Amino acid sequence: MASLRCFFRSGRNAISVVLRREFHKTSPATLQVTVRDALNQAMDEELERDERVFLLGEEVAQYDGAYKVSRGLWKKYGDKRIIDTPISEVSKICLSIIFAGLRPICEFMTFNFSMQAIDQVINSAAKTYYMSAGLQPVPIVFRGPNGASAGVAAQHSQCFAAWYSHCPGLKVLSPWSAEDAKGLLKSAIRDDNPVVVLENELMYGVAFELSDEAQSKDFVIPIGKAKIERPGNHVTLVAHSRMVGFCLDAAAVLAKEGVECEVINLRTIRPLDTDTIEASIMKTNHLISVEGGWPQFGVGAEICARIMEGPAFNYLDAPAIRVTGVDIPMPYAKILEDNSVPQIKDIIFSVKKTLNM
Amino acid sequence: LPSLITPLPHFLHTGATRVLMFQRTSTGSRVVVASRTYADFTPQATFDIKKCDLHKLEEGPPLQAVLTREEGLQYYRTMQVMRRMELKADQLYKQKIIRGFCHLYDGQEACAVGIESGINRTDHLITAYRAHGYTLTRGGTVREIMAELTGRRGGIAKGKGGSMHMYAKHFYGGNGIVGAQVPLGAGVALACKYQGKNELCVCLYGDGAANQGQIFETYNMAALWKLPCIFICENNKYGMGTSVERAAASTDYYKRGDFIPGLRVDGMDILCVREATKFAAEHCRSGKGPILMELQTYRYHGHSMSDPGISYRTREEIQEVRSKSDPISLLKDRMISNNMASVEELKEIDVEVRKEIEDAAQFATTDPEPPLEDLCNHIFSNEPPMEVRGTNPWAKLKSIS
């Protein structure tokens, strides 16, 4: 089954290609829901459930969201709950709102802009509960698209998973599927701590089956637990966000050659679910981590370091390796951009090298 | 009890007319040492205060302030506690019992005490790192503050925050990153408006921070959304070692809010500060949006304990402010010359304050440091216990909320 690349342009010219995936049996009452709609549902349900929750960001209200994630929310909840802000690194204001008992969802148009407010995220949000020895909780959610998009070049394509996951006091989530998006965002909003939710613009338009359970208003996914998307015996592929889909596609190709990959969807980057990864390695004896971000000091680097320090090391039959984005700023030209992030063939190649095929 | 409403134990008002001054003897019994009729003291007086410079305001705070005897004694006591506490911190720092950053507030007492007397307890306040005075006025005790400076478990943040990270109810610190507290303060104001409780937020910053970009972002949003926020610039003439003339293209900090109305206030006169704060609070509560106050004040110490404070200003200048504009002396002179208190009475207060500070310092130096078990606690709120990696892979530390 060939994979279709799905892409999305912001603004009014929305073009999306729906990709169907078959990776587990689904119950009859499932629904096809895009990641965008899942995020929208999550926010809608949480806004309804708790009136202390509100959303603010650039273009989230009247524009319906720069990427239409907050479509319809302003019409339903009004000016008080859905707030358009000027271009001012929104987090600067929303942070303190939590000190006074509210629970803001702060949207960054992309996480690249969050760098301007990263001081507030780290120094005013992440560290405050600790510095105040428990006096000042910070129940805030920072969300927005992260990582590479399509043709947006160097300043708009950086992956911030490693940057945020480096800091204690933050929880960092990276959903892949619609179910992930809904369950994780709801958990994030209900959490009493600062949570960074790294979405992916290229995934917004992708539809997934949402089970009955996932459609419920109280469906939450626990933070800190990874999910095995595809069981296998020969090699463990660990990924987050869009790369999970790539791993599943690579696994489908490799299955034809008799190689069964176990694909783990991290879902949470901080705290990292090392237990699930270790249990998998003890079964497969091989580890490859796949990410879209840069290699140096990245998510994969942390996973490998932890595996070396833990019990799973003795089960490895080959060095654990990482498949990552190329160590360069993102170029613009399509052929260059395509070759700057891992492709399915890179994953397949790495699996074969690791298995000495 | 917060120090602002601490009763004065050695004075007994018998009926409504007589004040007896007691002293404890070595056997513990009390002996009358002086008696003065209440009628001898002026219960209240009206004082002329300096006119404030105004920006985009038709009228400003009143030019006169009424001070009652009770208020006067309260303000005096609180300012003295603040002064002595800071001086004690200076001493402890030089003895290396306090370490790291220590930014002292002596000279600026009229600002903190004046602001607090102009707002309600239920209002909110946030400031930068020169925060010990505000921690006190917002409800922290001297013991808790000093024990936090010395890094002990009895500190207001259990020893985990230090000088710059003290918190109390409706007081959001104590913030180390220059200027970062301003957008946070506007956010608190947004919450006040959202929740409709008629509360406001006082958001303080210094003359150095006044040039930060995020403050202008905040002015924009606060004015746009008419947030109940009083921005206060404590202009003590020096941002670290840089005088205002060397740092700002415009030193009229009360005008820097542009579309936000402003007033420039004599920050060494507590009555001036109080009246201006009341005026500003009324402005916010009536829904007119934010307002900006510049308090012209002075710090006797250098920027922090590692700065002697004389390489960029002269000793003569410091001496001049001390002799002519000291906020505590100003209040004292007013009260004495208007027969609102006696010299002995104020001396008695000084003695008590000194004792309170000594006790607090004693506590702060003898209280044990936080237990090592506390190292990884308070990472997350409302979270089941979790494991935190220590300095090596075998060190697995426990963390509870």
PDB file of C-alpha atoms in Angstrom, chain A residues 102-346:
ATOM      1  CA  LEU A 102      -7.545  30.133  35.749  1.00  0.00           C
ATOM      2  CA  ARG A 103      -6.420  27.428  33.321  1.00  0.00           C
ATOM      3  CA  PRO A 104      -5.286  28.925  30.017  1.00  0.00           C
ATOM      4  CA  ILE A 105      -4.540  27.140  26.785  1.00  0.00           C
ATOM      5  CA  CYS A 106      -1.913  29.212  25.077  1.00  0.00           C
ATOM      6  CA  GLU A 107      -1.595  28.650  21.353  1.00  0.00           C
ATOM      7  CA  PHE A 108       1.646  29.424  19.585  1.00  0.00           C
ATOM      8  CA  MET A 109       1.079  29.871  15.895  1.00  0.00           C
ATOM      9  CA  THR A 110       4.092  27.631  15.537  1.00  0.00           C
ATOM     10  CA  PHE A 111       6.575  26.607  18.171  1.00  0.00           C
ATOM     11  CA  ASN A 112       9.236  28.572  16.335  1.00  0.00           C
ATOM     12  CA  PHE A 113       7.674  31.738  17.762  1.00  0.00           C
ATOM     13  CA  SER A 114       7.713  30.252  21.205  1.00  0.00           C
ATOM     14  CA  MET A 115      11.434  30.925  21.280  1.00  0.00           C
ATOM     15  CA  GLN A 116      10.644  34.569  21.888  1.00  0.00           C
ATOM     16  CA  ALA A 117       8.661  33.617  24.949  1.00  0.00           C
ATOM     17  CA  ILE A 118      10.752  30.634  25.985  1.00  0.00           C
ATOM     18  CA  ASP A 119      12.025  32.551  29.003  1.00  0.00           C
ATOM     19  CA  GLN A 120       8.492  32.740  30.338  1.00  0.00           C
ATOM     20  CA  VAL A 121       7.794  29.074  29.581  1.00  0.00           C
ATOM     21  CA  ILE A 122      10.882  27.923  31.428  1.00  0.00           C
ATOM     22  CA  ASN A 123      11.568  30.553  34.080  1.00  0.00           C
ATOM     23  CA  SER A 124       8.044  31.583  34.908  1.00  0.00           C
ATOM     24  CA  ALA A 125       6.105  28.391  34.245  1.00  0.00           C
ATOM     25  CA  ALA A 126       8.306  25.328  34.585  1.00  0.00           C
ATOM     26  CA  LYS A 127      10.283  26.409  37.622  1.00  0.00           C
ATOM     27  CA  THR A 128       7.666  28.213  39.682  1.00  0.00           C
ATOM     28  CA  TYR A 129       6.131  25.299  41.577  1.00  0.00           C
ATOM     29  CA  TYR A 130       9.592  24.232  42.679  1.00  0.00           C
ATOM     30  CA  MET A 131      10.873  27.717  43.557  1.00  0.00           C
ATOM     31  CA  SER A 132       7.805  28.410  45.638  1.00  0.00           C
ATOM     32  CA  ALA A 133       8.073  24.993  47.342  1.00  0.00           C
ATOM     33  CA  GLY A 134       4.561  24.082  46.300  1.00  0.00           C
ATOM     34  CA  LEU A 135       2.783  27.411  46.876  1.00  0.00           C
ATOM     35  CA  GLN A 136       2.225  28.306  43.246  1.00  0.00           C
ATOM     36  CA  PRO A 137       0.976  25.617  40.825  1.00  0.00           C
ATOM     37  CA  VAL A 138       0.971  26.496  37.120  1.00  0.00           C
ATOM     38  CA  PRO A 139      -1.847  24.695  35.259  1.00  0.00           C
ATOM     39  CA  ILE A 140      -1.169  25.942  31.750  1.00  0.00           C
ATOM     40  CA  VAL A 141      -1.047  24.287  28.321  1.00  0.00           C
ATOM     41  CA  PHE A 142       1.189  25.530  25.519  1.00  0.00           C
ATOM     42  CA  ARG A 143       0.181  24.036  22.204  1.00  0.00           C
ATOM     43  CA  GLY A 144       0.812  24.545  18.528  1.00  0.00           C
ATOM     44  CA  PRO A 145       2.451  22.999  15.478  1.00  0.00           C
ATOM     45  CA  ASN A 146       6.056  21.900  15.855  1.00  0.00           C
ATOM     46  CA  GLY A 147       8.742  20.717  13.487  1.00  0.00           C
ATOM     47  CA  ALA A 148       8.996  20.615   9.724  1.00  0.00           C
ATOM     48  CA  SER A 149       6.130  21.643   7.544  1.00  0.00           C
ATOM     49  CA  ALA A 150       6.163  22.015   3.744  1.00  0.00           C
ATOM     50  CA  GLY A 151       8.192  24.734   2.064  1.00  0.00           C
ATOM     51  CA  VAL A 152       8.302  27.090   5.036  1.00  0.00           C
ATOM     52  CA  ALA A 153      12.110  27.099   5.205  1.00  0.00           C
ATOM     53  CA  ALA A 154      14.585  27.401   8.036  1.00  0.00           C
ATOM     54  CA  GLN A 155      12.993  29.767  10.549  1.00  0.00           C
ATOM     55  CA  HIS A 156       9.657  27.994  10.564  1.00  0.00           C
ATOM     56  CA  SER A 157      10.691  24.354  10.579  1.00  0.00           C
ATOM     57  CA  GLN A 158      12.501  23.657  13.812  1.00  0.00           C
ATOM     58  CA  CYS A 159      11.577  20.812  16.138  1.00  0.00           C
ATOM     59  CA  PHE A 160      11.506  21.838  19.790  1.00  0.00           C
ATOM     60  CA  ALA A 161      10.969  18.437  21.390  1.00  0.00           C
ATOM     61  CA  ALA A 162      14.529  18.267  22.708  1.00  0.00           C
ATOM     62  CA  TRP A 163      14.613  21.894  23.874  1.00  0.00           C
ATOM     63  CA  TYR A 164      11.495  21.649  26.035  1.00  0.00           C
ATOM     64  CA  SER A 165      12.073  18.081  27.156  1.00  0.00           C
ATOM     65  CA  HIS A 166      15.397  19.143  28.586  1.00  0.00           C
ATOM     66  CA  CYS A 167      13.731  21.085  31.411  1.00  0.00           C
ATOM     67  CA  PRO A 168      12.383  19.701  34.677  1.00  0.00           C
ATOM     68  CA  GLY A 169       9.018  21.098  35.663  1.00  0.00           C
ATOM     69  CA  LEU A 170       7.533  20.703  32.168  1.00  0.00           C
ATOM     70  CA  LYS A 171       5.614  17.851  30.636  1.00  0.00           C
ATOM     71  CA  VAL A 172       6.050  17.484  26.890  1.00  0.00           C
ATOM     72  CA  LEU A 173       3.582  15.626  24.689  1.00  0.00           C
ATOM     73  CA  SER A 174       3.807  14.745  21.016  1.00  0.00           C
ATOM     74  CA  PRO A 175       0.616  13.259  19.570  1.00  0.00           C
ATOM     75  CA  TRP A 176       0.538  11.402  16.274  1.00  0.00           C
ATOM     76  CA  SER A 177      -2.976  10.081  15.594  1.00  0.00           C
ATOM     77  CA  ALA A 178      -6.378  11.686  16.137  1.00  0.00           C
ATOM     78  CA  GLU A 179      -6.861   9.536  19.224  1.00  0.00           C
ATOM     79  CA  ASP A 180      -3.500  10.734  20.569  1.00  0.00           C
ATOM     80  CA  ALA A 181      -4.394  14.327  19.803  1.00  0.00           C
ATOM     81  CA  LYS A 182      -7.716  14.194  21.588  1.00  0.00           C
ATOM     82  CA  GLY A 183      -6.699  12.130  24.600  1.00  0.00           C
ATOM     83  CA  LEU A 184      -3.392  13.865  25.198  1.00  0.00           C
ATOM     84  CA  LEU A 185      -4.719  17.394  24.829  1.00  0.00           C
ATOM     85  CA  LYS A 186      -7.526  16.634  27.258  1.00  0.00           C
ATOM     86  CA  SER A 187      -5.036  15.223  29.742  1.00  0.00           C
ATOM     87  CA  ALA A 188      -2.863  18.260  29.288  1.00  0.00           C
ATOM     88  CA  ILE A 189      -5.720  20.648  29.984  1.00  0.00           C
ATOM     89  CA  ARG A 190      -6.751  18.704  33.082  1.00  0.00           C
ATOM     90  CA  ASP A 191      -3.186  18.551  34.391  1.00  0.00           C
ATOM     91  CA  ASP A 192      -2.271  21.029  37.111  1.00  0.00           C
ATOM     92  CA  ASN A 193       1.171  21.601  35.639  1.00  0.00           C
ATOM     93  CA  PRO A 194       2.716  23.320  32.596  1.00  0.00           C
ATOM     94  CA  VAL A 195       2.331  21.009  29.611  1.00  0.00           C
ATOM     95  CA  VAL A 196       3.800  21.600  26.149  1.00  0.00           C
ATOM     96  CA  VAL A 197       1.807  19.887  23.387  1.00  0.00           C
ATOM     97  CA  LEU A 198       3.820  19.580  20.175  1.00  0.00           C
ATOM     98  CA  GLU A 199       1.412  19.090  17.317  1.00  0.00           C
ATOM     99  CA  ASN A 200       2.344  18.700  13.678  1.00  0.00           C
ATOM    100  CA  GLU A 201       0.944  20.818  10.884  1.00  0.00           C
ATOM    101  CA  LEU A 202       1.291  18.124   8.263  1.00  0.00           C
ATOM    102  CA  MET A 203      -0.799  15.788  10.434  1.00  0.00           C
ATOM    103  CA  TYR A 204      -3.690  18.189  10.951  1.00  0.00           C
ATOM    104  CA  GLY A 205      -5.523  17.053   7.836  1.00  0.00           C
ATOM    105  CA  VAL A 206      -4.914  13.343   8.288  1.00  0.00           C
ATOM    106  CA  ALA A 207      -7.931  11.281   9.304  1.00  0.00           C
ATOM    107  CA  PHE A 208      -7.830   8.328  11.678  1.00  0.00           C
ATOM    108  CA  GLU A 209     -10.403   6.004  13.049  1.00  0.00           C
ATOM    109  CA  LEU A 210     -11.632   7.155  16.415  1.00  0.00           C
ATOM    110  CA  SER A 211     -13.004   4.300  18.495  1.00  0.00           C
ATOM    111  CA  ASP A 212     -16.187   4.505  20.514  1.00  0.00           C
ATOM    112  CA  GLU A 213     -14.170   4.909  23.638  1.00  0.00           C
ATOM    113  CA  ALA A 214     -12.128   7.720  22.141  1.00  0.00           C
ATOM    114  CA  GLN A 215     -15.272   9.559  21.156  1.00  0.00           C
ATOM    115  CA  SER A 216     -16.409   9.885  24.751  1.00  0.00           C
ATOM    116  CA  LYS A 217     -16.163  13.229  26.512  1.00  0.00           C
ATOM    117  CA  ASP A 218     -14.068  11.773  29.271  1.00  0.00           C
ATOM    118  CA  PHE A 219     -11.537  10.005  27.109  1.00  0.00           C
ATOM    119  CA  VAL A 220      -8.051  10.882  28.299  1.00  0.00           C
ATOM    120  CA  ILE A 221      -4.698   9.305  27.540  1.00  0.00           C
ATOM    121  CA  PRO A 222      -2.347   9.089  30.520  1.00  0.00           C
ATOM    122  CA  ILE A 223       0.698  11.285  30.260  1.00  0.00           C
ATOM    123  CA  GLY A 224       3.955   9.339  30.355  1.00  0.00           C
ATOM    124  CA  LYS A 225       2.765   6.128  28.688  1.00  0.00           C
ATOM    125  CA  ALA A 226       3.899   5.102  25.228  1.00  0.00           C
ATOM    126  CA  LYS A 227       1.749   2.947  22.936  1.00  0.00           C
ATOM    127  CA  ILE A 228       2.790  -0.043  20.888  1.00  0.00           C
ATOM    128  CA  GLU A 229       1.180   0.677  17.549  1.00  0.00           C
ATOM    129  CA  ARG A 230       2.391  -2.487  15.902  1.00  0.00           C
ATOM    130  CA  PRO A 231       3.831  -5.507  17.707  1.00  0.00           C
ATOM    131  CA  GLY A 232       6.867  -7.264  16.255  1.00  0.00           C
ATOM    132  CA  ASN A 233       9.800  -9.500  17.147  1.00  0.00           C
ATOM    133  CA  HIS A 234      12.826  -8.430  15.184  1.00  0.00           C
ATOM    134  CA  VAL A 235      13.496  -4.747  15.816  1.00  0.00           C
ATOM    135  CA  THR A 236      12.070  -1.947  17.939  1.00  0.00           C
ATOM    136  CA  LEU A 237      11.306   1.337  16.202  1.00  0.00           C
ATOM    137  CA  VAL A 238      10.636   4.197  18.622  1.00  0.00           C
ATOM    138  CA  ALA A 239       9.201   7.420  17.235  1.00  0.00           C
ATOM    139  CA  HIS A 240       6.977  10.375  18.018  1.00  0.00           C
ATOM    140  CA  SER A 241       4.586  12.487  15.979  1.00  0.00           C
ATOM    141  CA  ARG A 242       4.653  12.185  12.193  1.00  0.00           C
ATOM    142  CA  MET A 243       7.550   9.744  12.208  1.00  0.00           C
ATOM    143  CA  VAL A 244       5.299   7.116  13.800  1.00  0.00           C
ATOM    144  CA  GLY A 245       3.413   6.967  10.524  1.00  0.00           C
ATOM    145  CA  PHE A 246       6.659   6.647   8.595  1.00  0.00           C
ATOM    146  CA  CYS A 247       7.765   3.786  10.837  1.00  0.00           C
ATOM    147  CA  LEU A 248       4.496   1.968  10.272  1.00  0.00           C
ATOM    148  CA  ASP A 249       4.900   2.362   6.528  1.00  0.00           C
ATOM    149  CA  ALA A 250       8.461   1.087   6.699  1.00  0.00           C
ATOM    150  CA  ALA A 251       7.261  -1.816   8.834  1.00  0.00           C
ATOM    151  CA  ALA A 252       4.666  -2.709   6.215  1.00  0.00           C
ATOM    152  CA  VAL A 253       7.356  -2.848   3.513  1.00  0.00           C
ATOM    153  CA  LEU A 254       9.747  -4.825   5.708  1.00  0.00           C
ATOM    154  CA  ALA A 255       7.028  -7.292   6.668  1.00  0.00           C
ATOM    155  CA  LYS A 256       7.037  -8.460   3.048  1.00  0.00           C
ATOM    156  CA  GLU A 257      10.657  -9.436   3.525  1.00  0.00           C
ATOM    157  CA  GLY A 258       9.906 -11.255   6.732  1.00  0.00           C
ATOM    158  CA  VAL A 259      11.116  -8.598   9.134  1.00  0.00           C
ATOM    159  CA  GLU A 260       8.567  -7.837  11.853  1.00  0.00           C
ATOM    160  CA  CYS A 261       9.107  -4.400  13.392  1.00  0.00           C
ATOM    161  CA  GLU A 262       7.658  -3.369  16.712  1.00  0.00           C
ATOM    162  CA  VAL A 263       6.614   0.267  16.388  1.00  0.00           C
ATOM    163  CA  ILE A 264       6.333   2.303  19.567  1.00  0.00           C
ATOM    164  CA  ASN A 265       4.523   5.637  19.546  1.00  0.00           C
ATOM    165  CA  LEU A 266       6.092   7.620  22.408  1.00  0.00           C
ATOM    166  CA  ARG A 267       3.105   9.975  22.849  1.00  0.00           C
ATOM    167  CA  THR A 268       4.942  11.647  25.750  1.00  0.00           C
ATOM    168  CA  ILE A 269       8.517  12.875  25.424  1.00  0.00           C
ATOM    169  CA  ARG A 270       8.831  14.082  28.985  1.00  0.00           C
ATOM    170  CA  PRO A 271       8.490  11.998  31.114  1.00  0.00           C
ATOM    171  CA  LEU A 272       9.864   9.368  28.753  1.00  0.00           C
ATOM    172  CA  ASP A 273       8.321   5.897  29.023  1.00  0.00           C
ATOM    173  CA  THR A 274      11.593   4.025  29.283  1.00  0.00           C
ATOM    174  CA  ASP A 275       9.900   0.898  30.660  1.00  0.00           C
ATOM    175  CA  THR A 276       7.939   0.235  27.471  1.00  0.00           C
ATOM    176  CA  ILE A 277      11.042   0.721  25.333  1.00  0.00           C
ATOM    177  CA  GLU A 278      13.115  -1.573  27.545  1.00  0.00           C
ATOM    178  CA  ALA A 279      10.488  -4.314  27.551  1.00  0.00           C
ATOM    179  CA  SER A 280      10.395  -4.130  23.786  1.00  0.00           C
ATOM    180  CA  ILE A 281      14.172  -4.356  23.418  1.00  0.00           C
ATOM    181  CA  MET A 282      14.242  -7.358  25.685  1.00  0.00           C
ATOM    182  CA  LYS A 283      12.003  -8.999  23.100  1.00  0.00           C
ATOM    183  CA  THR A 284      13.518  -7.760  19.843  1.00  0.00           C
ATOM    184  CA  ASN A 285      17.189  -7.134  20.785  1.00  0.00           C
ATOM    185  CA  HIS A 286      17.463  -4.196  18.392  1.00  0.00           C
ATOM    186  CA  LEU A 287      16.618  -0.517  18.777  1.00  0.00           C
ATOM    187  CA  ILE A 288      16.220   2.292  16.280  1.00  0.00           C
ATOM    188  CA  SER A 289      14.833   5.642  17.332  1.00  0.00           C
ATOM    189  CA  VAL A 290      13.307   7.825  14.623  1.00  0.00           C
ATOM    190  CA  GLU A 291      12.680  11.562  14.909  1.00  0.00           C
ATOM    191  CA  GLY A 292      12.274  14.583  12.694  1.00  0.00           C
ATOM    192  CA  GLY A 293      14.492  16.867  14.781  1.00  0.00           C
ATOM    193  CA  TRP A 294      18.237  17.419  14.675  1.00  0.00           C
ATOM    194  CA  PRO A 295      20.512  14.648  15.930  1.00  0.00           C
ATOM    195  CA  GLN A 296      22.723  16.424  18.404  1.00  0.00           C
ATOM    196  CA  PHE A 297      21.307  16.207  21.939  1.00  0.00           C
ATOM    197  CA  GLY A 298      17.968  15.085  20.522  1.00  0.00           C
ATOM    198  CA  VAL A 299      15.196  12.758  21.661  1.00  0.00           C
ATOM    199  CA  GLY A 300      16.995   9.743  20.192  1.00  0.00           C
ATOM    200  CA  ALA A 301      20.198  10.662  21.984  1.00  0.00           C
ATOM    201  CA  GLU A 302      18.357  10.589  25.302  1.00  0.00           C
ATOM    202  CA  ILE A 303      16.683   7.270  24.512  1.00  0.00           C
ATOM    203  CA  CYS A 304      20.003   5.646  23.622  1.00  0.00           C
ATOM    204  CA  ALA A 305      21.685   7.006  26.746  1.00  0.00           C
ATOM    205  CA  ARG A 306      18.932   5.635  28.956  1.00  0.00           C
ATOM    206  CA  ILE A 307      19.029   2.227  27.296  1.00  0.00           C
ATOM    207  CA  MET A 308      22.778   2.046  27.842  1.00  0.00           C
ATOM    208  CA  GLU A 309      22.344   2.840  31.505  1.00  0.00           C
ATOM    209  CA  GLY A 310      19.506   0.418  32.067  1.00  0.00           C
ATOM    210  CA  PRO A 311      18.836  -3.334  32.083  1.00  0.00           C
ATOM    211  CA  ALA A 312      17.958  -3.498  28.372  1.00  0.00           C
ATOM    212  CA  PHE A 313      21.588  -2.893  27.333  1.00  0.00           C
ATOM    213  CA  ASN A 314      22.444  -6.516  27.891  1.00  0.00           C
ATOM    214  CA  TYR A 315      19.717  -7.545  25.482  1.00  0.00           C
ATOM    215  CA  LEU A 316      21.005  -5.520  22.549  1.00  0.00           C
ATOM    216  CA  ASP A 317      22.516  -7.550  19.729  1.00  0.00           C
ATOM    217  CA  ALA A 318      23.634  -4.422  17.880  1.00  0.00           C
ATOM    218  CA  PRO A 319      24.295  -0.814  18.858  1.00  0.00           C
ATOM    219  CA  ALA A 320      21.152   1.253  19.282  1.00  0.00           C
ATOM    220  CA  ILE A 321      20.987   3.870  16.565  1.00  0.00           C
ATOM    221  CA  ARG A 322      19.086   7.012  15.676  1.00  0.00           C
ATOM    222  CA  VAL A 323      17.436   8.120  12.473  1.00  0.00           C
ATOM    223  CA  THR A 324      17.055  11.893  12.570  1.00  0.00           C
ATOM    224  CA  GLY A 325      16.649  15.029  10.519  1.00  0.00           C
ATOM    225  CA  VAL A 326      19.783  16.182   8.752  1.00  0.00           C
ATOM    226  CA  ASP A 327      21.992  18.462  10.862  1.00  0.00           C
ATOM    227  CA  ILE A 328      21.304  21.596   8.817  1.00  0.00           C
ATOM    228  CA  PRO A 329      18.846  24.497   8.832  1.00  0.00           C
ATOM    229  CA  MET A 330      15.849  23.524   6.729  1.00  0.00           C
ATOM    230  CA  PRO A 331      16.280  24.488   3.065  1.00  0.00           C
ATOM    231  CA  TYR A 332      13.462  25.673   0.850  1.00  0.00           C
ATOM    232  CA  ALA A 333      13.703  23.890  -2.518  1.00  0.00           C
ATOM    233  CA  LYS A 334      11.512  20.791  -2.518  1.00  0.00           C
ATOM    234  CA  ILE A 335      14.210  18.334  -3.425  1.00  0.00           C
ATOM    235  CA  LEU A 336      16.443  19.684  -0.661  1.00  0.00           C
ATOM    236  CA  GLU A 337      13.651  19.797   1.884  1.00  0.00           C
ATOM    237  CA  ASP A 338      12.625  16.222   1.093  1.00  0.00           C
ATOM    238  CA  ASN A 339      16.167  15.096   1.755  1.00  0.00           C
ATOM    239  CA  SER A 340      16.461  16.981   5.042  1.00  0.00           C
ATOM    240  CA  VAL A 341      14.065  14.794   7.007  1.00  0.00           C
ATOM    241  CA  PRO A 342      13.996  11.014   7.412  1.00  0.00           C
ATOM    242  CA  GLN A 343      12.200   9.216   4.637  1.00  0.00           C
ATOM    243  CA  ILE A 344      10.721   5.749   4.735  1.00  0.00           C
ATOM    244  CA  LYS A 345      13.644   4.429   2.755  1.00  0.00           C
ATOM    245  CA  ASP A 346      16.043   5.746   5.418  1.00  0.00           C
TER     246      ASP A 346
END
